[in-house]
Amino acid sequence: MKSSFRPALVNGPFQDCALYVALRWQGDALLFDLGRIERLNPANILRLSHVFVSHTHMDHFMGFDQLLRLTLPRDRELTVCGPPGLIDNIAGKLAGYTWNLTESYLFRLIVVERHERHLARAAFRAATGFAREPLPDVASPAGELVVTPGFRIETATLDHRIPCLAFAVVEPRHLNVRTDVLDARGFQPGPWLSRLKAAIRADNDDEPILVTTSGEPQTIKAGTLRRELVDDQPGQRITYVVDTLFDQPNAEKIVALAREADVFYCEARFLDVDRDEADKRHHLTARQAGFLARVAGAKRLEVFHFSPRYQGMAQAFHIEARAEYSGETRLEDEIPWAAALAGGRQAARAVGARGDERV
Ligand SMILES: [Zn+2]
Ligand SMILES: [Zn+2]
């Protein structure tokens, strides 16, 4: 299976946060966090359709000016999503400049705040000097942020003494038609396959599909065709978590968001020897990141956002995270709630493997 998402951290692990995700098929790209982005090629910045900001501490948000500088003359719309307060933060940034020469510009910013049950929105257009234009709120189920045909963004609000959003970019499932079965049944490829995939995605098993065959067309229910003809595989999932306290409510949300992620990008501000300080600053240690990745069943863990105090010690972060991720060290042996979380996940996997209902 070809990967649809190509993720890459923009900076080194001791530098500002920014994860660039190129969308292979659409030609667009997404950016998670807006720390310094000078290292990002301008052509890549111009591909951005959405930017997701976890929180507006400087090391996650100061790249906004650079982003604006490059996208301003372009005829495009850019959506920036983040926690409550983002609209004010962006209005404040925009108010710091003079906009008397942008009347003819077409650039438009849409800013979206994830609140508990709704999305608050505002538009800012270069043509009006970025005057704030409120847009109606949108009801939105918790955990969901953006849904498009090519990707979906899931989110969770974590505790960093302020709300800090974690994100997962999720690809729709892959529906691959088995050409061997197609040939064996005498079915001819055609537009009916697109109708079949649409019916499968909408869970409409009873929808009749008119199938082109080598003889007379046949009407067959989508569910029957799905079982015979289609390999159904989950799409890619990339999870991005920064700046959060290691406690039970946060860990539960992170594990859900990183569940079986293909890549799990997780902050590790401290080494575990400084766990008390990590707690005080509402950050994770490398070991805690390894634990979360293991319990979530993430296929790959990338730790980053190391504190500059450990400059030159990047290897120590990787070793510590890997030891916990592989189960060589086990945080659940020290922390009762971690044991409950790890135990629950293992039980769920064991039951799932037997084909029973998940617990
Ligand atoms: Zn922060
Ligand atoms: Zn940070």
mmCIF file of N, CA, C and O in Angstrom, residues 231-326:
data_model
loop_
_atom_site.group_PDB
_atom_site.id
_atom_site.type_symbol
_atom_site.label_atom_id
_atom_site.label_comp_id
_atom_site.label_asym_id
_atom_site.label_seq_id
_atom_site.Cartn_x
_atom_site.Cartn_y
_atom_site.Cartn_z
ATOM 1 N N ASP A 231 -11.092 -5.703 -0.831
ATOM 2 C CA ASP A 231 -10.212 -5.745 0.341
ATOM 3 C C ASP A 231 -10.352 -4.403 1.045
ATOM 4 O O ASP A 231 -10.114 -3.362 0.442
ATOM 5 N N ASP A 232 -10.717 -4.455 2.295
ATOM 6 C CA ASP A 232 -11.009 -3.241 3.049
ATOM 7 C C ASP A 232 -9.898 -3.058 4.089
ATOM 8 O O ASP A 232 -9.777 -3.855 5.005
ATOM 9 N N GLN A 233 -9.041 -2.034 3.903
ATOM 10 C CA GLN A 233 -7.923 -1.828 4.833
ATOM 11 C C GLN A 233 -8.015 -0.459 5.464
ATOM 12 O O GLN A 233 -8.383 0.502 4.792
ATOM 13 N N PRO A 234 -7.665 -0.357 6.753
ATOM 14 C CA PRO A 234 -7.687 0.967 7.371
ATOM 15 C C PRO A 234 -6.643 1.866 6.714
ATOM 16 O O PRO A 234 -5.622 1.381 6.227
ATOM 17 N N GLY A 235 -6.886 3.162 6.672
ATOM 18 C CA GLY A 235 -5.925 4.114 6.114
ATOM 19 C C GLY A 235 -4.850 4.452 7.140
ATOM 20 O O GLY A 235 -4.876 3.975 8.266
ATOM 21 N N GLN A 236 -3.923 5.299 6.725
ATOM 22 C CA GLN A 236 -2.837 5.720 7.621
ATOM 23 C C GLN A 236 -3.350 6.590 8.764
ATOM 24 O O GLN A 236 -4.329 7.324 8.591
ATOM 25 N N ARG A 237 -2.676 6.532 9.885
ATOM 26 C CA ARG A 237 -2.967 7.426 11.015
ATOM 27 C C ARG A 237 -1.642 7.976 11.534
ATOM 28 O O ARG A 237 -0.721 7.219 11.835
ATOM 29 N N ILE A 238 -1.558 9.296 11.619
ATOM 30 C CA ILE A 238 -0.368 9.944 12.176
ATOM 31 C C ILE A 238 -0.823 10.794 13.345
ATOM 32 O O ILE A 238 -1.746 11.607 13.199
ATOM 33 N N THR A 239 -0.211 10.586 14.485
ATOM 34 C CA THR A 239 -0.650 11.281 15.702
ATOM 35 C C THR A 239 0.444 12.228 16.180
ATOM 36 O O THR A 239 1.636 11.904 16.111
ATOM 37 N N TYR A 240 0.005 13.391 16.650
ATOM 38 C CA TYR A 240 0.930 14.459 17.057
ATOM 39 C C TYR A 240 0.521 14.965 18.439
ATOM 40 O O TYR A 240 -0.588 15.477 18.607
ATOM 41 N N VAL A 241 1.405 14.769 19.411
ATOM 42 C CA VAL A 241 1.112 15.159 20.799
ATOM 43 C C VAL A 241 2.262 15.992 21.346
ATOM 44 O O VAL A 241 3.421 15.562 21.297
ATOM 45 N N VAL A 242 1.945 17.169 21.851
ATOM 46 C CA VAL A 242 2.981 17.997 22.490
ATOM 47 C C VAL A 242 2.478 18.529 23.822
ATOM 48 O O VAL A 242 1.271 18.578 24.087
ATOM 49 N N ASP A 243 3.384 18.931 24.646
ATOM 50 C CA ASP A 243 3.177 19.755 25.836
ATOM 51 C C ASP A 243 1.966 19.330 26.672
ATOM 52 O O ASP A 243 0.899 19.958 26.639
ATOM 53 N N THR A 244 2.185 18.292 27.447
ATOM 54 C CA THR A 244 1.084 17.819 28.281
ATOM 55 C C THR A 244 1.594 17.156 29.559
ATOM 56 O O THR A 244 2.676 16.583 29.582
ATOM 57 N N LEU A 245 0.792 17.261 30.594
ATOM 58 C CA LEU A 245 1.070 16.597 31.868
ATOM 59 C C LEU A 245 0.822 15.098 31.711
ATOM 60 O O LEU A 245 -0.116 14.687 31.033
ATOM 61 N N PHE A 246 1.676 14.299 32.358
ATOM 62 C CA PHE A 246 1.463 12.852 32.352
ATOM 63 C C PHE A 246 0.560 12.501 33.520
ATOM 64 O O PHE A 246 1.014 12.306 34.642
ATOM 65 N N ASP A 247 -0.740 12.478 33.272
ATOM 66 C CA ASP A 247 -1.675 12.007 34.301
ATOM 67 C C ASP A 247 -2.701 11.108 33.606
ATOM 68 O O ASP A 247 -2.684 10.956 32.381
ATOM 69 N N GLN A 248 -3.577 10.526 34.395
ATOM 70 C CA GLN A 248 -4.470 9.525 33.822
ATOM 71 C C GLN A 248 -5.410 10.084 32.745
ATOM 72 O O GLN A 248 -5.514 9.500 31.654
ATOM 73 N N PRO A 249 -6.093 11.229 33.020
ATOM 74 C CA PRO A 249 -7.005 11.707 31.965
ATOM 75 C C PRO A 249 -6.285 12.011 30.650
ATOM 76 O O PRO A 249 -6.768 11.649 29.574
ATOM 77 N N ASN A 250 -5.111 12.664 30.740
ATOM 78 C CA ASN A 250 -4.364 12.954 29.507
ATOM 79 C C ASN A 250 -3.913 11.671 28.821
ATOM 80 O O ASN A 250 -4.010 11.531 27.597
ATOM 81 N N ALA A 251 -3.387 10.735 29.609
ATOM 82 C CA ALA A 251 -2.857 9.491 29.030
ATOM 83 C C ALA A 251 -3.968 8.722 28.312
ATOM 84 O O ALA A 251 -3.749 8.174 27.221
ATOM 85 N N GLU A 252 -5.156 8.702 28.908
ATOM 86 C CA GLU A 252 -6.266 7.975 28.254
ATOM 87 C C GLU A 252 -6.596 8.601 26.899
ATOM 88 O O GLU A 252 -6.821 7.902 25.907
ATOM 89 N N LYS A 253 -6.619 9.947 26.879
ATOM 90 C CA LYS A 253 -6.943 10.625 25.608
ATOM 91 C C LYS A 253 -5.851 10.382 24.564
ATOM 92 O O LYS A 253 -6.131 10.172 23.384
ATOM 93 N N ILE A 254 -4.592 10.422 25.016
ATOM 94 C CA ILE A 254 -3.472 10.245 24.074
ATOM 95 C C ILE A 254 -3.478 8.827 23.506
ATOM 96 O O ILE A 254 -3.311 8.626 22.297
ATOM 97 N N VAL A 255 -3.690 7.841 24.370
ATOM 98 C CA VAL A 255 -3.689 6.449 23.914
ATOM 99 C C VAL A 255 -4.803 6.231 22.880
ATOM 100 O O VAL A 255 -4.613 5.551 21.864
ATOM 101 N N ALA A 256 -5.952 6.852 23.106
ATOM 102 C CA ALA A 256 -7.052 6.708 22.141
ATOM 103 C C ALA A 256 -6.677 7.348 20.801
ATOM 104 O O ALA A 256 -6.941 6.789 19.735
ATOM 105 N N LEU A 257 -6.034 8.499 20.867
ATOM 106 C CA LEU A 257 -5.703 9.235 19.635
ATOM 107 C C LEU A 257 -4.555 8.571 18.861
ATOM 108 O O LEU A 257 -4.472 8.685 17.641
ATOM 109 N N ALA A 258 -3.655 7.899 19.601
ATOM 110 C CA ALA A 258 -2.473 7.282 18.965
ATOM 111 C C ALA A 258 -2.684 5.790 18.710
ATOM 112 O O ALA A 258 -1.742 5.093 18.347
ATOM 113 N N ARG A 259 -3.902 5.319 18.898
ATOM 114 C CA ARG A 259 -4.179 3.885 18.770
ATOM 115 C C ARG A 259 -3.744 3.364 17.397
ATOM 116 O O ARG A 259 -4.185 3.848 16.364
ATOM 117 N N GLU A 260 -2.807 2.415 17.434
ATOM 118 C CA GLU A 260 -2.281 1.782 16.220
ATOM 119 C C GLU A 260 -1.838 2.794 15.155
ATOM 120 O O GLU A 260 -1.945 2.542 13.946
ATOM 121 N N ALA A 261 -1.344 3.937 15.620
ATOM 122 C CA ALA A 261 -0.870 4.966 14.683
ATOM 123 C C ALA A 261 0.317 4.421 13.893
ATOM 124 O O ALA A 261 1.143 3.685 14.432
ATOM 125 N N ASP A 262 0.396 4.803 12.625
ATOM 126 C CA ASP A 262 1.561 4.408 11.825
ATOM 127 C C ASP A 262 2.796 5.137 12.318
ATOM 128 O O ASP A 262 3.878 4.570 12.379
ATOM 129 N N VAL A 263 2.640 6.423 12.635
ATOM 130 C CA VAL A 263 3.716 7.173 13.285
ATOM 131 C C VAL A 263 3.089 8.009 14.394
ATOM 132 O O VAL A 263 2.063 8.653 14.191
ATOM 133 N N PHE A 264 3.729 7.984 15.552
ATOM 134 C CA PHE A 264 3.272 8.753 16.705
ATOM 135 C C PHE A 264 4.386 9.746 17.052
ATOM 136 O O PHE A 264 5.443 9.352 17.530
ATOM 137 N N TYR A 265 4.156 11.020 16.737
ATOM 138 C CA TYR A 265 5.093 12.080 17.114
ATOM 139 C C TYR A 265 4.723 12.537 18.512
ATOM 140 O O TYR A 265 3.595 12.997 18.733
ATOM 141 N N CYS A 266 5.653 12.399 19.437
ATOM 142 C CA CYS A 266 5.325 12.721 20.825
ATOM 143 C C CYS A 266 6.428 13.554 21.447
ATOM 144 O O CYS A 266 7.616 13.215 21.338
ATOM 145 N N GLU A 267 6.035 14.619 22.091
ATOM 146 C CA GLU A 267 7.023 15.449 22.783
ATOM 147 C C GLU A 267 7.699 14.647 23.888
ATOM 148 O O GLU A 267 7.103 13.739 24.482
ATOM 149 N N ALA A 268 8.941 14.974 24.182
ATOM 150 C CA ALA A 268 9.649 14.427 25.339
ATOM 151 C C ALA A 268 10.567 15.565 25.785
ATOM 152 O O ALA A 268 11.688 15.679 25.330
ATOM 153 N N ARG A 269 10.019 16.413 26.630
ATOM 154 C CA ARG A 269 10.770 17.615 26.996
ATOM 155 C C ARG A 269 11.904 17.276 27.952
ATOM 156 O O ARG A 269 12.927 17.938 27.977
ATOM 157 N N PHE A 270 11.683 16.226 28.775
ATOM 158 C CA PHE A 270 12.643 15.894 29.838
ATOM 159 C C PHE A 270 13.032 14.423 29.778
ATOM 160 O O PHE A 270 12.310 13.593 29.216
ATOM 161 N N LEU A 271 14.160 14.112 30.421
ATOM 162 C CA LEU A 271 14.498 12.715 30.691
ATOM 163 C C LEU A 271 13.806 12.332 31.989
ATOM 164 O O LEU A 271 13.483 13.184 32.826
ATOM 165 N N ASP A 272 13.617 11.039 32.181
ATOM 166 C CA ASP A 272 12.802 10.597 33.307
ATOM 167 C C ASP A 272 13.448 10.871 34.662
ATOM 168 O O ASP A 272 12.745 10.955 35.678
ATOM 169 N N VAL A 273 14.738 11.060 34.694
ATOM 170 C CA VAL A 273 15.413 11.411 35.942
ATOM 171 C C VAL A 273 14.871 12.760 36.452
ATOM 172 O O VAL A 273 14.888 13.030 37.657
ATOM 173 N N ASP A 274 14.348 13.568 35.556
ATOM 174 C CA ASP A 274 13.763 14.869 35.921
ATOM 175 C C ASP A 274 12.234 14.824 35.847
ATOM 176 O O ASP A 274 11.584 15.819 35.514
ATOM 177 N N ARG A 275 11.669 13.690 36.180
ATOM 178 C CA ARG A 275 10.214 13.514 36.080
ATOM 179 C C ARG A 275 9.446 14.533 36.914
ATOM 180 O O ARG A 275 8.404 15.032 36.490
ATOM 181 N N ASP A 276 9.958 14.869 38.104
ATOM 182 C CA ASP A 276 9.249 15.838 38.954
ATOM 183 C C ASP A 276 9.152 17.194 38.261
ATOM 184 O O ASP A 276 8.130 17.868 38.332
ATOM 185 N N GLU A 277 10.224 17.563 37.630
ATOM 186 C CA GLU A 277 10.210 18.851 36.938
ATOM 187 C C GLU A 277 9.269 18.815 35.723
ATOM 188 O O GLU A 277 8.568 19.785 35.446
ATOM 189 N N ALA A 278 9.271 17.688 35.033
ATOM 190 C CA ALA A 278 8.339 17.528 33.900
ATOM 191 C C ALA A 278 6.902 17.708 34.403
ATOM 192 O O ALA A 278 6.100 18.411 33.782
ATOM 193 N N ASP A 279 6.587 17.104 35.546
ATOM 194 C CA ASP A 279 5.243 17.240 36.130
ATOM 195 C C ASP A 279 4.926 18.705 36.426
ATOM 196 O O ASP A 279 3.856 19.201 36.104
ATOM 197 N N LYS A 280 5.897 19.376 37.037
ATOM 198 C CA LYS A 280 5.674 20.783 37.409
ATOM 199 C C LYS A 280 5.402 21.646 36.178
ATOM 200 O O LYS A 280 4.606 22.551 36.208
ATOM 201 N N ARG A 281 6.089 21.346 35.097
ATOM 202 C CA ARG A 281 5.948 22.167 33.882
ATOM 203 C C ARG A 281 4.901 21.620 32.917
ATOM 204 O O ARG A 281 4.769 22.118 31.805
ATOM 205 N N HIS A 282 4.215 20.576 33.339
ATOM 206 C CA HIS A 282 3.182 19.954 32.499
ATOM 207 C C HIS A 282 3.734 19.528 31.144
ATOM 208 O O HIS A 282 3.229 19.911 30.086
ATOM 209 N N HIS A 283 4.819 18.756 31.214
ATOM 210 C CA HIS A 283 5.449 18.183 30.023
ATOM 211 C C HIS A 283 5.665 16.696 30.243
ATOM 212 O O HIS A 283 5.589 16.208 31.372
ATOM 213 N N LEU A 284 6.012 15.985 29.156
ATOM 214 C CA LEU A 284 6.294 14.549 29.238
ATOM 215 C C LEU A 284 7.798 14.284 29.290
ATOM 216 O O LEU A 284 8.598 15.098 28.825
ATOM 217 N N THR A 285 8.144 13.115 29.808
ATOM 218 C CA THR A 285 9.522 12.625 29.699
ATOM 219 C C THR A 285 9.578 11.624 28.542
ATOM 220 O O THR A 285 8.542 11.126 28.081
ATOM 221 N N ALA A 286 10.811 11.311 28.128
ATOM 222 C CA ALA A 286 10.985 10.357 27.018
ATOM 223 C C ALA A 286 10.384 9.002 27.392
ATOM 224 O O ALA A 286 9.775 8.321 26.569
ATOM 225 N N ARG A 287 10.555 8.614 28.660
ATOM 226 C CA ARG A 287 10.042 7.319 29.097
ATOM 227 C C ARG A 287 8.510 7.307 29.040
ATOM 228 O O ARG A 287 7.892 6.322 28.626
ATOM 229 N N GLN A 288 7.895 8.411 29.470
ATOM 230 C CA GLN A 288 6.431 8.494 29.430
ATOM 231 C C GLN A 288 5.925 8.423 27.989
ATOM 232 O O GLN A 288 4.907 7.787 27.709
ATOM 233 N N ALA A 289 6.657 9.058 27.076
ATOM 234 C CA ALA A 289 6.285 8.989 25.651
ATOM 235 C C ALA A 289 6.350 7.541 25.169
ATOM 236 O O ALA A 289 5.456 7.063 24.455
ATOM 237 N N GLY A 290 7.401 6.822 25.572
ATOM 238 C CA GLY A 290 7.553 5.412 25.185
ATOM 239 C C GLY A 290 6.410 4.567 25.718
ATOM 240 O O GLY A 290 5.877 3.698 25.017
ATOM 241 N N PHE A 291 6.016 4.838 26.963
ATOM 242 C CA PHE A 291 4.893 4.105 27.568
ATOM 243 C C PHE A 291 3.605 4.336 26.776
ATOM 244 O O PHE A 291 2.884 3.390 26.423
ATOM 245 N N LEU A 292 3.307 5.598 26.480
ATOM 246 C CA LEU A 292 2.068 5.927 25.764
ATOM 247 C C LEU A 292 2.043 5.247 24.390
ATOM 248 O O LEU A 292 1.021 4.723 23.964
ATOM 249 N N ALA A 293 3.199 5.254 23.723
ATOM 250 C CA ALA A 293 3.278 4.644 22.382
ATOM 251 C C ALA A 293 3.051 3.133 22.474
ATOM 252 O O ALA A 293 2.361 2.545 21.640
ATOM 253 N N ARG A 294 3.640 2.500 23.497
ATOM 254 C CA ARG A 294 3.483 1.040 23.632
ATOM 255 C C ARG A 294 2.030 0.681 23.933
ATOM 256 O O ARG A 294 1.454 -0.212 23.318
ATOM 257 N N VAL A 295 1.426 1.410 24.884
ATOM 258 C CA VAL A 295 0.049 1.078 25.275
ATOM 259 C C VAL A 295 -0.903 1.339 24.105
ATOM 260 O O VAL A 295 -1.876 0.609 23.914
ATOM 261 N N ALA A 296 -0.605 2.368 23.317
ATOM 262 C CA ALA A 296 -1.468 2.685 22.165
ATOM 263 C C ALA A 296 -1.263 1.689 21.020
ATOM 264 O O ALA A 296 -2.044 1.660 20.082
ATOM 265 N N GLY A 297 -0.187 0.909 21.067
ATOM 266 C CA GLY A 297 0.110 0.005 19.950
ATOM 267 C C GLY A 297 0.575 0.761 18.715
ATOM 268 O O GLY A 297 0.388 0.310 17.583
ATOM 269 N N ALA A 298 1.202 1.940 18.922
ATOM 270 C CA ALA A 298 1.713 2.722 17.784
ATOM 271 C C ALA A 298 2.820 1.929 17.099
ATOM 272 O O ALA A 298 3.621 1.267 17.754
ATOM 273 N N LYS A 299 2.844 2.019 15.756
ATOM 274 C CA LYS A 299 3.829 1.206 15.021
ATOM 275 C C LYS A 299 5.206 1.851 15.031
ATOM 276 O O LYS A 299 6.209 1.171 14.873
ATOM 277 N N ARG A 300 5.264 3.164 15.176
ATOM 278 C CA ARG A 300 6.561 3.858 15.221
ATOM 279 C C ARG A 300 6.424 5.068 16.125
ATOM 280 O O ARG A 300 5.399 5.745 16.095
ATOM 281 N N LEU A 301 7.447 5.315 16.929
ATOM 282 C CA LEU A 301 7.444 6.472 17.828
ATOM 283 C C LEU A 301 8.570 7.416 17.436
ATOM 284 O O LEU A 301 9.698 6.990 17.240
ATOM 285 N N GLU A 302 8.244 8.696 17.322
ATOM 286 C CA GLU A 302 9.266 9.730 17.088
ATOM 287 C C GLU A 302 9.182 10.701 18.247
ATOM 288 O O GLU A 302 8.170 11.391 18.396
ATOM 289 N N VAL A 303 10.228 10.746 19.079
ATOM 290 C CA VAL A 303 10.224 11.724 20.173
ATOM 291 C C VAL A 303 10.949 12.998 19.723
ATOM 292 O O VAL A 303 11.904 12.934 18.946
ATOM 293 N N PHE A 304 10.492 14.134 20.214
ATOM 294 C CA PHE A 304 11.087 15.423 19.833
ATOM 295 C C PHE A 304 10.721 16.463 20.885
ATOM 296 O O PHE A 304 10.106 16.134 21.893
ATOM 297 N N HIS A 305 11.132 17.729 20.641
ATOM 298 C CA HIS A 305 10.863 18.842 21.550
ATOM 299 C C HIS A 305 11.665 18.714 22.858
ATOM 300 O O HIS A 305 11.171 19.019 23.933
ATOM 301 N N PHE A 306 12.921 18.233 22.743
ATOM 302 C CA PHE A 306 13.787 18.066 23.908
ATOM 303 C C PHE A 306 14.170 19.440 24.466
ATOM 304 O O PHE A 306 14.454 20.366 23.711
ATOM 305 N N SER A 307 14.253 19.532 25.782
ATOM 306 C CA SER A 307 14.666 20.791 26.408
ATOM 307 C C SER A 307 16.121 21.096 26.047
ATOM 308 O O SER A 307 16.971 20.200 26.067
ATOM 309 N N PRO A 308 16.434 22.371 25.766
ATOM 310 C CA PRO A 308 17.821 22.722 25.387
ATOM 311 C C PRO A 308 18.828 22.427 26.499
ATOM 312 O O PRO A 308 20.017 22.348 26.233
ATOM 313 N N ARG A 309 18.351 22.211 27.722
ATOM 314 C CA ARG A 309 19.297 21.899 28.805
ATOM 315 C C ARG A 309 20.050 20.589 28.562
ATOM 316 O O ARG A 309 21.082 20.348 29.144
ATOM 317 N N TYR A 310 19.448 19.710 27.699
ATOM 318 C CA TYR A 310 20.090 18.420 27.430
ATOM 319 C C TYR A 310 20.849 18.444 26.096
ATOM 320 O O TYR A 310 21.115 17.383 25.521
ATOM 321 N N GLN A 311 21.161 19.633 25.591
ATOM 322 C CA GLN A 311 21.847 19.767 24.302
ATOM 323 C C GLN A 311 23.002 18.754 24.198
ATOM 324 O O GLN A 311 23.778 18.622 25.139
ATOM 325 N N GLY A 312 23.071 18.053 23.081
ATOM 326 C CA GLY A 312 24.140 17.060 22.906
ATOM 327 C C GLY A 312 23.777 15.689 23.460
ATOM 328 O O GLY A 312 24.562 14.751 23.368
ATOM 329 N N MET A 313 22.595 15.555 24.054
ATOM 330 C CA MET A 313 22.224 14.275 24.682
ATOM 331 C C MET A 313 21.016 13.629 23.989
ATOM 332 O O MET A 313 20.256 12.883 24.614
ATOM 333 N N ALA A 314 20.813 13.937 22.724
ATOM 334 C CA ALA A 314 19.626 13.418 22.018
ATOM 335 C C ALA A 314 19.535 11.900 22.127
ATOM 336 O O ALA A 314 18.445 11.335 22.300
ATOM 337 N N GLN A 315 20.684 11.243 22.062
ATOM 338 C CA GLN A 315 20.703 9.781 22.094
ATOM 339 C C GLN A 315 20.039 9.239 23.371
ATOM 340 O O GLN A 315 19.347 8.217 23.346
ATOM 341 N N ALA A 316 20.250 9.958 24.480
ATOM 342 C CA ALA A 316 19.673 9.509 25.764
ATOM 343 C C ALA A 316 18.140 9.486 25.690
ATOM 344 O O ALA A 316 17.492 8.595 26.262
ATOM 345 N N PHE A 317 17.563 10.444 24.972
ATOM 346 C CA PHE A 317 16.100 10.466 24.807
ATOM 347 C C PHE A 317 15.634 9.246 24.020
ATOM 348 O O PHE A 317 14.660 8.600 24.375
ATOM 349 N N HIS A 318 16.367 8.956 22.939
ATOM 350 C CA HIS A 318 15.961 7.826 22.091
ATOM 351 C C HIS A 318 16.093 6.509 22.848
ATOM 352 O O HIS A 318 15.211 5.652 22.755
ATOM 353 N N ILE A 319 17.179 6.363 23.590
ATOM 354 C CA ILE A 319 17.400 5.103 24.330
ATOM 355 C C ILE A 319 16.308 4.923 25.384
ATOM 356 O O ILE A 319 15.708 3.858 25.509
ATOM 357 N N GLU A 320 16.042 5.994 26.130
ATOM 358 C CA GLU A 320 15.037 5.901 27.204
ATOM 359 C C GLU A 320 13.640 5.606 26.635
ATOM 360 O O GLU A 320 12.907 4.749 27.147
ATOM 361 N N ALA A 321 13.290 6.309 25.557
ATOM 362 C CA ALA A 321 11.962 6.109 24.949
ATOM 363 C C ALA A 321 11.846 4.691 24.394
ATOM 364 O O ALA A 321 10.826 4.019 24.582
ATOM 365 N N ARG A 322 12.921 4.210 23.760
ATOM 366 C CA ARG A 322 12.882 2.883 23.137
ATOM 367 C C ARG A 322 12.758 1.782 24.194
ATOM 368 O O ARG A 322 12.031 0.808 24.006
ATOM 369 N N ALA A 323 13.454 1.948 25.298
ATOM 370 C CA ALA A 323 13.412 0.925 26.357
ATOM 371 C C ALA A 323 11.982 0.758 26.876
ATOM 372 O O ALA A 323 11.505 -0.349 27.106
ATOM 373 N N GLU A 324 11.292 1.858 27.046
ATOM 374 C CA GLU A 324 9.922 1.786 27.566
ATOM 375 C C GLU A 324 8.943 1.309 26.481
ATOM 376 O O GLU A 324 8.044 0.523 26.744
ATOM 377 N N TYR A 325 9.175 1.776 25.266
ATOM 378 C CA TYR A 325 8.307 1.392 24.136
ATOM 379 C C TYR A 325 8.370 -0.113 23.897
ATOM 380 O O TYR A 325 7.360 -0.769 23.617
ATOM 381 N N SER A 326 9.575 -0.687 24.044
ATOM 382 C CA SER A 326 9.731 -2.130 23.798
ATOM 383 C C SER A 326 9.291 -2.967 25.001
ATOM 384 O O SER A 326 9.196 -4.185 24.902
#
